[in-house]
PDB file of C-alpha atoms in Angstrom:
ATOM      1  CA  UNK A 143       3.631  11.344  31.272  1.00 35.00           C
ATOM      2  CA  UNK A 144       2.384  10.319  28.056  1.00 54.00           C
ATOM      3  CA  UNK A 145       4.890  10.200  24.798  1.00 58.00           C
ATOM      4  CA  UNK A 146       4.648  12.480  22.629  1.00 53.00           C
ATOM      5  CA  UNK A 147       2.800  11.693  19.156  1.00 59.00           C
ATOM      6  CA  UNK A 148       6.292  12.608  17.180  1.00 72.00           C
ATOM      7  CA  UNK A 149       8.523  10.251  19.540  1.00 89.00           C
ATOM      8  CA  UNK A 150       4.997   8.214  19.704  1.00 95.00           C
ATOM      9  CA  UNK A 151       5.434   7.816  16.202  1.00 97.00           C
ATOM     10  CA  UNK A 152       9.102   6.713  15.699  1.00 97.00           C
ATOM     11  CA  UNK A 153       8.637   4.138  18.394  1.00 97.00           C
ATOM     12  CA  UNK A 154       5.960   2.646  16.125  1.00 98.00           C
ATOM     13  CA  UNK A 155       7.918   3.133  13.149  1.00 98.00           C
ATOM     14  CA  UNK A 156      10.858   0.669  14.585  1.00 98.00           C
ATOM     15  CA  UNK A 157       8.683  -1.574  15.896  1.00 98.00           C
ATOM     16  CA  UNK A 158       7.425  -1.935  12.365  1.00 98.00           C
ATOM     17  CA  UNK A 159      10.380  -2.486  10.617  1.00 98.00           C
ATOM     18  CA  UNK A 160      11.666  -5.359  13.373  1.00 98.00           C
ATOM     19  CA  UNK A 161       8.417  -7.383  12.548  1.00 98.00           C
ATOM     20  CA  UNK A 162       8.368  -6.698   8.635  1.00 98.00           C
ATOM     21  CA  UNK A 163      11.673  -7.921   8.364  1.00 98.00           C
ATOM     22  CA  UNK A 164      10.895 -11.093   9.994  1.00 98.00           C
ATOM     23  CA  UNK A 165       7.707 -11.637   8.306  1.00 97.00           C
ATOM     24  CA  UNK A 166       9.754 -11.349   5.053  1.00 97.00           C
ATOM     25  CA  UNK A 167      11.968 -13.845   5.972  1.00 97.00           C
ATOM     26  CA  UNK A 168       9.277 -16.028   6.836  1.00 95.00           C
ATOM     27  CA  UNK A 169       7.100 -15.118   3.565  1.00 94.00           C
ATOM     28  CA  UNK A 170      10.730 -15.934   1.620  1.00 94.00           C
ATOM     29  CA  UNK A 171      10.747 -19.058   3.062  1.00 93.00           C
ATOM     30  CA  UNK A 172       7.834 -20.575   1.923  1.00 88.00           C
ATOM     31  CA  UNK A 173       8.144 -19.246  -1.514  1.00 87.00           C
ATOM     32  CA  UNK A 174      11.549 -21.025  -1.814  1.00 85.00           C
ATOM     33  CA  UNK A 175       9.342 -24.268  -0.379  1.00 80.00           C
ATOM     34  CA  UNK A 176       6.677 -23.860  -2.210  1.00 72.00           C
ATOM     35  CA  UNK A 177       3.597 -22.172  -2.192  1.00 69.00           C
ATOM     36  CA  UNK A 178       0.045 -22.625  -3.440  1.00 65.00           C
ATOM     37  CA  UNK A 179      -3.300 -20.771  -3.268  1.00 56.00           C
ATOM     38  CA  UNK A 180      -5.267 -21.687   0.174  1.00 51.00           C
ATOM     39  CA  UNK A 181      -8.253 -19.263  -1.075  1.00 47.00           C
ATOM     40  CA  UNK A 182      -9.745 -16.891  -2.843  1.00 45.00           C
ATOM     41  CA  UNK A 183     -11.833 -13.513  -1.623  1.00 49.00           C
ATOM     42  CA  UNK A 184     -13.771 -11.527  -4.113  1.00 51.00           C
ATOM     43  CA  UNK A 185     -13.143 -13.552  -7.436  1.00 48.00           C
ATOM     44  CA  UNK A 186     -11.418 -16.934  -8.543  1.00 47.00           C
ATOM     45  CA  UNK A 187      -8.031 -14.980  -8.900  1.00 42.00           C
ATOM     46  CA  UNK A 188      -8.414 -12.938  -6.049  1.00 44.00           C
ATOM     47  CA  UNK A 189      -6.104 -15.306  -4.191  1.00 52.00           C
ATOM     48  CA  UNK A 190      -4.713 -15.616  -0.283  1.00 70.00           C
ATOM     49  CA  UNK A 191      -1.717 -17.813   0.409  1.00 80.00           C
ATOM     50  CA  UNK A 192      -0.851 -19.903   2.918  1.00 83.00           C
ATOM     51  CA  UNK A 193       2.131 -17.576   3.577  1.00 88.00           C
ATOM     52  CA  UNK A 194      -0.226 -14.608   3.561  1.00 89.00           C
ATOM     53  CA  UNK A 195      -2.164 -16.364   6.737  1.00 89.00           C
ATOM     54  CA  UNK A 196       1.172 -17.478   8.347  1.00 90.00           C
ATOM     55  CA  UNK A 197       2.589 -14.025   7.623  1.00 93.00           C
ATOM     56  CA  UNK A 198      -0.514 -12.159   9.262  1.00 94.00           C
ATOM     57  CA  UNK A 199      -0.178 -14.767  11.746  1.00 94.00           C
ATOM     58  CA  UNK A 200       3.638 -13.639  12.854  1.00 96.00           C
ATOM     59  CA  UNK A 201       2.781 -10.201  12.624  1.00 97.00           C
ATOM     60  CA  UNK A 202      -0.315 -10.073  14.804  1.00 96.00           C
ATOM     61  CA  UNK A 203       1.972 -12.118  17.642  1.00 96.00           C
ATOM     62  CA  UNK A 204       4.875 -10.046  17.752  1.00 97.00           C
ATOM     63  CA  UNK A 205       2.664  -6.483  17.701  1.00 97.00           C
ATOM     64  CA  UNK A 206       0.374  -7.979  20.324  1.00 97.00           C
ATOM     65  CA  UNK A 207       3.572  -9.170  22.670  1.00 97.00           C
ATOM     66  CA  UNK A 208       5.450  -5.666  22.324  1.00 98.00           C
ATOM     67  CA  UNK A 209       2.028  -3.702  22.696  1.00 98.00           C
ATOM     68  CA  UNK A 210      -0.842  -6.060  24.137  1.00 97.00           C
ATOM     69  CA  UNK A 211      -3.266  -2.787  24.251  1.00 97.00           C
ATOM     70  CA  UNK A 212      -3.191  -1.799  20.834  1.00 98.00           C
ATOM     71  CA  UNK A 213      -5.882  -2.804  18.011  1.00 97.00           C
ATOM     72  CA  UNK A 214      -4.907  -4.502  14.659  1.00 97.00           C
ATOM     73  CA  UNK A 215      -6.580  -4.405  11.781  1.00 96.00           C
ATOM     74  CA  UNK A 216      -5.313  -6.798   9.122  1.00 90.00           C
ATOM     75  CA  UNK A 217      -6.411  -8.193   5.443  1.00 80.00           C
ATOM     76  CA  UNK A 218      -6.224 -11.833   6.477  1.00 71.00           C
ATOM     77  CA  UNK A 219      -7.678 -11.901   9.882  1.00 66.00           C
ATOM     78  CA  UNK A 220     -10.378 -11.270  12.024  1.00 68.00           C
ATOM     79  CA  UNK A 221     -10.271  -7.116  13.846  1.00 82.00           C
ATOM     80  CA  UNK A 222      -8.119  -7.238  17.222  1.00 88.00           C
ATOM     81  CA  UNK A 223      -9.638  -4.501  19.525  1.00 90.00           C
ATOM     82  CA  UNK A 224      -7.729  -2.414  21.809  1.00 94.00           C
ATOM     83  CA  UNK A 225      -7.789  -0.215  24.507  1.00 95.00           C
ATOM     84  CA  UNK A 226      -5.041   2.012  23.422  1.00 95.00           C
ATOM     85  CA  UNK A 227      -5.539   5.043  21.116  1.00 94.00           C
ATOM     86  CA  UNK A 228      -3.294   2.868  18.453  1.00 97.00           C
ATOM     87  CA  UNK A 229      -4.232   0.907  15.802  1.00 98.00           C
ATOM     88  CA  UNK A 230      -2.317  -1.387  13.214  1.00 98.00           C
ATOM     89  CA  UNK A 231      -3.163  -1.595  10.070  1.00 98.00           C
ATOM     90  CA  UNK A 232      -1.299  -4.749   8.513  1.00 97.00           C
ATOM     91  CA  UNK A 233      -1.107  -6.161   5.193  1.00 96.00           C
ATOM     92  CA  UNK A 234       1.237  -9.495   5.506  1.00 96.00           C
ATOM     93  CA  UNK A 235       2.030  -9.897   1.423  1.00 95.00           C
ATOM     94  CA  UNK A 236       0.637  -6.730  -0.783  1.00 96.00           C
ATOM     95  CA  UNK A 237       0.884  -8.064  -4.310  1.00 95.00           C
ATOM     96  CA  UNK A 238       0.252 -12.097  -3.267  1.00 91.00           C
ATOM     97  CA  UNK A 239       0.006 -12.872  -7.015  1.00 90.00           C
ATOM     98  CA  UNK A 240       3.151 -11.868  -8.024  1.00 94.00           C
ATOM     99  CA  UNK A 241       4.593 -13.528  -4.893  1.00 93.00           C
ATOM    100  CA  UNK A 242       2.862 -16.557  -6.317  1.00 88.00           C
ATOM    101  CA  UNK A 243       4.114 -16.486  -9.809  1.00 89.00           C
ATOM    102  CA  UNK A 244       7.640 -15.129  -8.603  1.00 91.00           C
ATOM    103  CA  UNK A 245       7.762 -11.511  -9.521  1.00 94.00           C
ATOM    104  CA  UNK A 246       9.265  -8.777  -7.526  1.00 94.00           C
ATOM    105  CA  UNK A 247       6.816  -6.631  -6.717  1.00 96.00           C
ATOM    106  CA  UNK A 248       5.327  -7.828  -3.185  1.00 97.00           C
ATOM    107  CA  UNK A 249       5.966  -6.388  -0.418  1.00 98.00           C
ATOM    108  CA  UNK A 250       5.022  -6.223   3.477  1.00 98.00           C
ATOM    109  CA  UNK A 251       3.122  -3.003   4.855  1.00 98.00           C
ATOM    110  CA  UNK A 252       2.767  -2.265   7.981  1.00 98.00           C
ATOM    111  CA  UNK A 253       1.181   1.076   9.406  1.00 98.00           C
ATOM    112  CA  UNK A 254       0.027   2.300  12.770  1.00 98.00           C
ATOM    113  CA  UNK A 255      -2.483   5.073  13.421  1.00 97.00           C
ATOM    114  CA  UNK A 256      -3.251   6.927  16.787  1.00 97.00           C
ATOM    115  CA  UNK A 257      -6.660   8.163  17.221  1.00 94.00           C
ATOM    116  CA  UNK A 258      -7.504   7.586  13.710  1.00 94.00           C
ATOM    117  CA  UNK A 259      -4.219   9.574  12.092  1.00 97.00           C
ATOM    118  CA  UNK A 260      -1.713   7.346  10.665  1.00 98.00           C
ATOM    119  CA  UNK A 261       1.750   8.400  12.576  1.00 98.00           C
ATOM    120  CA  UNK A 262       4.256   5.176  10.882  1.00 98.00           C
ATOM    121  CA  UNK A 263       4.435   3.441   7.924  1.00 98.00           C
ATOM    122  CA  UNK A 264       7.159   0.418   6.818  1.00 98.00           C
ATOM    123  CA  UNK A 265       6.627  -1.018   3.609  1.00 98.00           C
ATOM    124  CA  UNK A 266       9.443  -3.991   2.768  1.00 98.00           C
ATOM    125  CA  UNK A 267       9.631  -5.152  -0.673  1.00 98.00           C
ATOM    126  CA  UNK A 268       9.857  -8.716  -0.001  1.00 97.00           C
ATOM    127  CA  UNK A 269      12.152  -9.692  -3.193  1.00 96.00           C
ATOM    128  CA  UNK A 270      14.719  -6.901  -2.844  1.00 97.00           C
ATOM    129  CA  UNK A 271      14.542  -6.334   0.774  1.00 97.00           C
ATOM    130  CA  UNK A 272      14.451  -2.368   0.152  1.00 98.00           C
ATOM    131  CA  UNK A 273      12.924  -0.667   3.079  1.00 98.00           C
ATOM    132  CA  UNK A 274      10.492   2.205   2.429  1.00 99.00           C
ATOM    133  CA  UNK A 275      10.091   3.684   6.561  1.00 98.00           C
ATOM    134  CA  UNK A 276       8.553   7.184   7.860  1.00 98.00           C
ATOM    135  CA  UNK A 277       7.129   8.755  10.840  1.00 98.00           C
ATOM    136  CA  UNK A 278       4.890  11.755  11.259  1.00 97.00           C
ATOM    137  CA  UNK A 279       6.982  14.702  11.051  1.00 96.00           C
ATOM    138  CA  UNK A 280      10.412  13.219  10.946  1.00 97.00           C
ATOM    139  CA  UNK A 281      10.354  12.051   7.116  1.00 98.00           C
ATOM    140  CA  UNK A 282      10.733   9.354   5.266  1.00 98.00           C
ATOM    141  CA  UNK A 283      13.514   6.984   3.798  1.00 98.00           C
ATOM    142  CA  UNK A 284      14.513   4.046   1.784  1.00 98.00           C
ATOM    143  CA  UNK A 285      16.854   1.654   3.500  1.00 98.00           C
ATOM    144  CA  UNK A 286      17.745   4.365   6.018  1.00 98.00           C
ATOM    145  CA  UNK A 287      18.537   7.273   3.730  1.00 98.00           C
ATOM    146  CA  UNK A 288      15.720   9.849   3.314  1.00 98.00           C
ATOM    147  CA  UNK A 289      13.791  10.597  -0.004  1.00 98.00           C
ATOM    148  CA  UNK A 290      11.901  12.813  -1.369  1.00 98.00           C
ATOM    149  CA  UNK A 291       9.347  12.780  -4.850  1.00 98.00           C
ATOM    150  CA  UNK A 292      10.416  14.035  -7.534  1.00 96.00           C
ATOM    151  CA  UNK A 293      10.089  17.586  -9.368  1.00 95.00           C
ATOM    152  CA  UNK A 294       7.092  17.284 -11.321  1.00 94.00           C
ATOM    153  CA  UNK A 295       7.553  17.657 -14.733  1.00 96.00           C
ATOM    154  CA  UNK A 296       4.600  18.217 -17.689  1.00 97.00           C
ATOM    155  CA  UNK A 297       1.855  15.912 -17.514  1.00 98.00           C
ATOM    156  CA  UNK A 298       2.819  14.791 -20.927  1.00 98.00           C
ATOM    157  CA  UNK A 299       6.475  13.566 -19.169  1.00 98.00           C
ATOM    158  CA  UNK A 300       4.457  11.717 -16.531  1.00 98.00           C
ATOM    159  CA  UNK A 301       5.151   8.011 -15.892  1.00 98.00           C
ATOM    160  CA  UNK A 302       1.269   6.871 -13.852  1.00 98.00           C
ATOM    161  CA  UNK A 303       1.270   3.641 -11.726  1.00 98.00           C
ATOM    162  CA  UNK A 304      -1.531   2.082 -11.119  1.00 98.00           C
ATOM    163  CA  UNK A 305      -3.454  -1.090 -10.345  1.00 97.00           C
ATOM    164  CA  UNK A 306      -6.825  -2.953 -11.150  1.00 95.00           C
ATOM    165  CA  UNK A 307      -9.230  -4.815  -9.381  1.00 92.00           C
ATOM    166  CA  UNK A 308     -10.377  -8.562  -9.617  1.00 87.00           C
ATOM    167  CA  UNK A 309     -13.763  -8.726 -10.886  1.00 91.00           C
ATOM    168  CA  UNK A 310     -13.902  -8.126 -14.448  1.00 93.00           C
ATOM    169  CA  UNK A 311     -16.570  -5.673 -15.018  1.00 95.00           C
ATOM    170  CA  UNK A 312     -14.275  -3.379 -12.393  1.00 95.00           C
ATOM    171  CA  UNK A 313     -11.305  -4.001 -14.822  1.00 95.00           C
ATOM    172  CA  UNK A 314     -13.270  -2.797 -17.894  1.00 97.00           C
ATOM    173  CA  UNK A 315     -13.969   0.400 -16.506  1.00 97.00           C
ATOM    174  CA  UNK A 316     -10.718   0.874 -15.017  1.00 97.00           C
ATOM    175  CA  UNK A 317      -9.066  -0.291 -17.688  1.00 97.00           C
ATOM    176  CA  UNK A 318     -10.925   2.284 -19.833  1.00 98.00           C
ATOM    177  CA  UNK A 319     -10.035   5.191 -17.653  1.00 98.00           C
ATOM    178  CA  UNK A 320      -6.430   4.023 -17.912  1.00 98.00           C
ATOM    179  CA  UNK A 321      -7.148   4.007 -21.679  1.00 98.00           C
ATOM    180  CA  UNK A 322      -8.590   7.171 -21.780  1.00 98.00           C
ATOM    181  CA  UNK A 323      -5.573   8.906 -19.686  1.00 98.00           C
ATOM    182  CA  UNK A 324      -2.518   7.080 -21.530  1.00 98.00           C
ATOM    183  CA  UNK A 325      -2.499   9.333 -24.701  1.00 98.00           C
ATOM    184  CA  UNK A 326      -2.007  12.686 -21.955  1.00 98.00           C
ATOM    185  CA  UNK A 327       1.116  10.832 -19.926  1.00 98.00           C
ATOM    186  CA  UNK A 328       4.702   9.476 -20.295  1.00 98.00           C
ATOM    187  CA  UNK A 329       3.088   5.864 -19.948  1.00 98.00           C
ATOM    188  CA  UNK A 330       1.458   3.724 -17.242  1.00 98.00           C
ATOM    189  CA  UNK A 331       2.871   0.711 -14.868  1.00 98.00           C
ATOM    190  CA  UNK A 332       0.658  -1.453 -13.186  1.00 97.00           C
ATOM    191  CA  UNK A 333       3.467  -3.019 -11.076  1.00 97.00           C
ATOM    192  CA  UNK A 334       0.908  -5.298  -8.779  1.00 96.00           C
ATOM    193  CA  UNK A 335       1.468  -3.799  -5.481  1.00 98.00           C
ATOM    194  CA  UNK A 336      -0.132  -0.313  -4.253  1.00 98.00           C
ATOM    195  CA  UNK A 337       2.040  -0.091  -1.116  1.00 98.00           C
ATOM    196  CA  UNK A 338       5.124  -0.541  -3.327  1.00 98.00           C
ATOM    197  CA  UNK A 339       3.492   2.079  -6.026  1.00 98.00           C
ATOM    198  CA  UNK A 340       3.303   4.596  -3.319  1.00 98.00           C
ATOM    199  CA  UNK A 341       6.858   4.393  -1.962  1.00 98.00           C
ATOM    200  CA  UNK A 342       7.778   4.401  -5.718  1.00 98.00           C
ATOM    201  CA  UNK A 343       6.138   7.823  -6.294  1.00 98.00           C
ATOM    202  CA  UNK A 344       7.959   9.001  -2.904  1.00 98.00           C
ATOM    203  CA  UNK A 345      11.579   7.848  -4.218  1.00 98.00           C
ATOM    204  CA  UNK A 346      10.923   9.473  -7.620  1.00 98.00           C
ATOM    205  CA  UNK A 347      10.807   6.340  -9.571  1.00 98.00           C
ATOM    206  CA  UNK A 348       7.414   7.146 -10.425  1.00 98.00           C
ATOM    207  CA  UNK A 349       5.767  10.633 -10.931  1.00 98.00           C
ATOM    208  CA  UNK A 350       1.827   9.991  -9.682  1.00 98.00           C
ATOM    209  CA  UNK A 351      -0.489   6.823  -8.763  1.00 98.00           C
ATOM    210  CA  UNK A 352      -4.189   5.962  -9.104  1.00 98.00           C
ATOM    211  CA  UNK A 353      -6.360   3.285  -8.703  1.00 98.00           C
ATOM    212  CA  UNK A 354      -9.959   2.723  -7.372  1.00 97.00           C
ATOM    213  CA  UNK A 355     -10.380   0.349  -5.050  1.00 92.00           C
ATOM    214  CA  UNK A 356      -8.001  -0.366  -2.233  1.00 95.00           C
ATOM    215  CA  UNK A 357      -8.109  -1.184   1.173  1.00 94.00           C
ATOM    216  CA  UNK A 358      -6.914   0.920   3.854  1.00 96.00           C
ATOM    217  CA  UNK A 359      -4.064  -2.224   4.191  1.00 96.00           C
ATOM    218  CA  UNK A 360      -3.165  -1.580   0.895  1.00 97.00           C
ATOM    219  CA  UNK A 361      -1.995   2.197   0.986  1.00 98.00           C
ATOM    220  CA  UNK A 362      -2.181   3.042   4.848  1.00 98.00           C
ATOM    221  CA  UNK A 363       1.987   2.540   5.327  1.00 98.00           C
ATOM    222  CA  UNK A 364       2.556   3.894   1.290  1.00 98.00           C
ATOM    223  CA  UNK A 365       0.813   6.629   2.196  1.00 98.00           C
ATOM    224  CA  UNK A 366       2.327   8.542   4.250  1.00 98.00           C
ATOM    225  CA  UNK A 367       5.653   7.606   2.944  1.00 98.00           C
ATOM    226  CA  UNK A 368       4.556   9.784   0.118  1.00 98.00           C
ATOM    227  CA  UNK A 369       3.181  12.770   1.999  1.00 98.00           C
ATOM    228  CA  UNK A 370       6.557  11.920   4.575  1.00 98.00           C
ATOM    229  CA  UNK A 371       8.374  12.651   1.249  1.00 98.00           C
ATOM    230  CA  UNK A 372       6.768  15.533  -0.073  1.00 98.00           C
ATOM    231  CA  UNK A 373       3.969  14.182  -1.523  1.00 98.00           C
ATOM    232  CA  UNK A 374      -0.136  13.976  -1.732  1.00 98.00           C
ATOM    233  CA  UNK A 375      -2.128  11.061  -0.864  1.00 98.00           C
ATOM    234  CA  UNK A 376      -6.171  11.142  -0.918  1.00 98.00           C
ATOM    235  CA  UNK A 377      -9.109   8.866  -1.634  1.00 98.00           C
ATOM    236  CA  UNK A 378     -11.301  10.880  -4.286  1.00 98.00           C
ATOM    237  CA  UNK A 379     -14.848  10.573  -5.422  1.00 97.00           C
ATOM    238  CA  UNK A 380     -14.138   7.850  -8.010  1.00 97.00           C
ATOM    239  CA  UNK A 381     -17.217   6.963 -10.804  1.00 96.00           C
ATOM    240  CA  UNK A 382     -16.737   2.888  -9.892  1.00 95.00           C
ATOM    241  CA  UNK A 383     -19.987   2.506  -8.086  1.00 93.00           C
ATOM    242  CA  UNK A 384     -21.823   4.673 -10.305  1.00 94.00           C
ATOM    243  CA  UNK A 385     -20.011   2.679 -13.632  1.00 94.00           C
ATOM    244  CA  UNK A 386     -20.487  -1.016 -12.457  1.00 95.00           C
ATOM    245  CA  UNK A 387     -23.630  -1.809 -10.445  1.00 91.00           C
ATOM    246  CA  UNK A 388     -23.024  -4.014  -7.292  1.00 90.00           C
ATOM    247  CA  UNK A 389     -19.232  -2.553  -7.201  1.00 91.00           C
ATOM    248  CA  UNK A 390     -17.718  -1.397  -3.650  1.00 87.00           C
ATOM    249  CA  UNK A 391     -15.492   1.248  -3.219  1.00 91.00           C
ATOM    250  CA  UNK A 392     -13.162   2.834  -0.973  1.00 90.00           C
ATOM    251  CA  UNK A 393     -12.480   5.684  -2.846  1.00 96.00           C
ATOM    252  CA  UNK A 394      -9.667   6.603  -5.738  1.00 98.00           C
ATOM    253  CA  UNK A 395      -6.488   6.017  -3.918  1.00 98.00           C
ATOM    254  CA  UNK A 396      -4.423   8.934  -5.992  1.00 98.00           C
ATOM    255  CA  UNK A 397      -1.076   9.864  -5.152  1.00 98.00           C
ATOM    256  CA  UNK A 398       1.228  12.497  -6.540  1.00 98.00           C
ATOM    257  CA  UNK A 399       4.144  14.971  -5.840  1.00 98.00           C
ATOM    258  CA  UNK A 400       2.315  18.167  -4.174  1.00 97.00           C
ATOM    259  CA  UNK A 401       3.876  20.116  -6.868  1.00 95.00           C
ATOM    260  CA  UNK A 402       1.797  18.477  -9.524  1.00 95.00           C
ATOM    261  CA  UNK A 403      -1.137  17.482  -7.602  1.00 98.00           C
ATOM    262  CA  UNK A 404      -3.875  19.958  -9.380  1.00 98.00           C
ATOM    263  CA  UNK A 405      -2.496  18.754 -13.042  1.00 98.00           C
ATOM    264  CA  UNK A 406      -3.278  15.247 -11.738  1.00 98.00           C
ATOM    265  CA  UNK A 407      -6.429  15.669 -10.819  1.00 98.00           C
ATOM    266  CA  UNK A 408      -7.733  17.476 -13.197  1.00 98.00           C
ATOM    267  CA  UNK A 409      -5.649  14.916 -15.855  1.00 98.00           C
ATOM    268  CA  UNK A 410      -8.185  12.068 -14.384  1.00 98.00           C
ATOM    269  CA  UNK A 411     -11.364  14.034 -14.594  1.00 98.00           C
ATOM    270  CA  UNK A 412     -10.996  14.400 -18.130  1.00 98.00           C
ATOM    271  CA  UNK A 413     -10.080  10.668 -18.473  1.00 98.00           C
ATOM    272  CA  UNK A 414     -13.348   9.826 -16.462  1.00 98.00           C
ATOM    273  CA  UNK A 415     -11.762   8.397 -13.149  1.00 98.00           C
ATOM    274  CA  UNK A 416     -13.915  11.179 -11.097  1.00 97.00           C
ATOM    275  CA  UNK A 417     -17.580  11.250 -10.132  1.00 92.00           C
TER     276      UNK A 417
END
């Protein structure tokens, strides 16, 4: 008998949180030995780490042992097919340039999907060693405990994360949105890592996200801690590849408490984040 996609989904959950742990001890490691850039992707500071590869590296193994069948798609690496209906998606260090210069906010996401719906999520903040977990249907929680957003209060009281990209003409026009939605909120953090945004916005220490531009390894795990804790998560019709020719896009990551979802929204039309 097959398992059942709830139990399915706790199984991967654990699994996930025995490998990010040691692929934050690992990624510790070589910070406290010393790290420098090994490359760059889609600009000059756009980097990749030698701990990101080595990281990616750990994580790949240990899935692959456990659960040969199963696919993996990571940031660093080449696709793993699979037989299996799962799929990992894997990002070994989300925020690599703050790991680089020493900041907090990195983090290692880890999420599996079956048949295309992601059923766990484990996002470890690599600096504090907090541990953002959920499964489909069974929650989610930080360092074992559960959570659950925040009440949303007026837009105006609204504290917006959010994140740019690495070419420049990309930052201008997401820096203008940003611009252009600051005078309607609280204020806005751009903290450096989406997974870690995400979780932030399911714990309540954060009231909505949005940025254009990430990767499905960037807010797969987040993700459904947020809708695990009684939030939204969806990739909108952004205005990034109409705004900057040559730009890709994988849609505006936007995440909020369901509560105050439709103020959200309609908050970034008006500041131009929507085609």
């Amino acid at each position: 008998m097959s398992t059942p996609p709830h139990d399915l989904g706790i199984e991967l959950r654990d699994l996930a949180l025995v490998v990010g742990r040691e692929a934050v001890t690992l990624a510790r490691s070589m910070r406290e030995s010393g790290i420098e850039v090994a490359d760059t992707k889609s600009s000059a500071v756009d980097v990749v780490t030698a701990a990101d590869r080595r990281c990616e590296e750990l994580i790949r193994r240990r899935i692959l042992t456990a659960r040969p069948d199963d696919a993996i798609l990571g940031e660093e690496g080449d696709d793993h097919p699979g037989t299996s209906a799962v799929r990992w998606v894997i990002d070994p260090i989300d925020g690599t340039v703050n790991y680089l210069y020493g900041l907090p906010d990195w983090a290692v996401s880890i999420a599996a999907e079956v048949e295309g719906e992601v059923v766990a999520g484990v996002v470890i903040n690599g600096s504090s060693g907090v541990e953002y977990a959920a499964a489909l249907g069974a929650g989610a929680t930080r360092d074992g405990r559960p959570i659950a957003v925040r009440p949303s209060p007026p837009l105006a009281e609204r504290l917006v994360l959010t994140g740019f990209g690495y070419r420049g003409d990309v930052r201008a026009h997401q820096g203008a949105c940003v611009a252009a939605l600051l005078p309607h909120v609280r204020d806005i953090r751009r903290l450096g890592s989406c997974a870690l945004d995400l979780c932030h916005v399911a714990d309540g220490s954060g009231d909505a996200y949005v940025e254009e531009g990430p990767q499905p390894w960037d807010y797969s795990a987040g993700a459904l801690v947020l809708t695990e804790a009684g939030g939204r998560f969806g990739l909108l019709a952004g205005r990034l590849v109409e705004a900057v020719p040559g730009a890709a896009s994988h849609g505006l990551a936007t995440g909020a408490p369901a509560a105050g979802w439709d103020t959200f929204v309609e908050a970034l039309r008006g500041a131009g984040f929507l085609a």
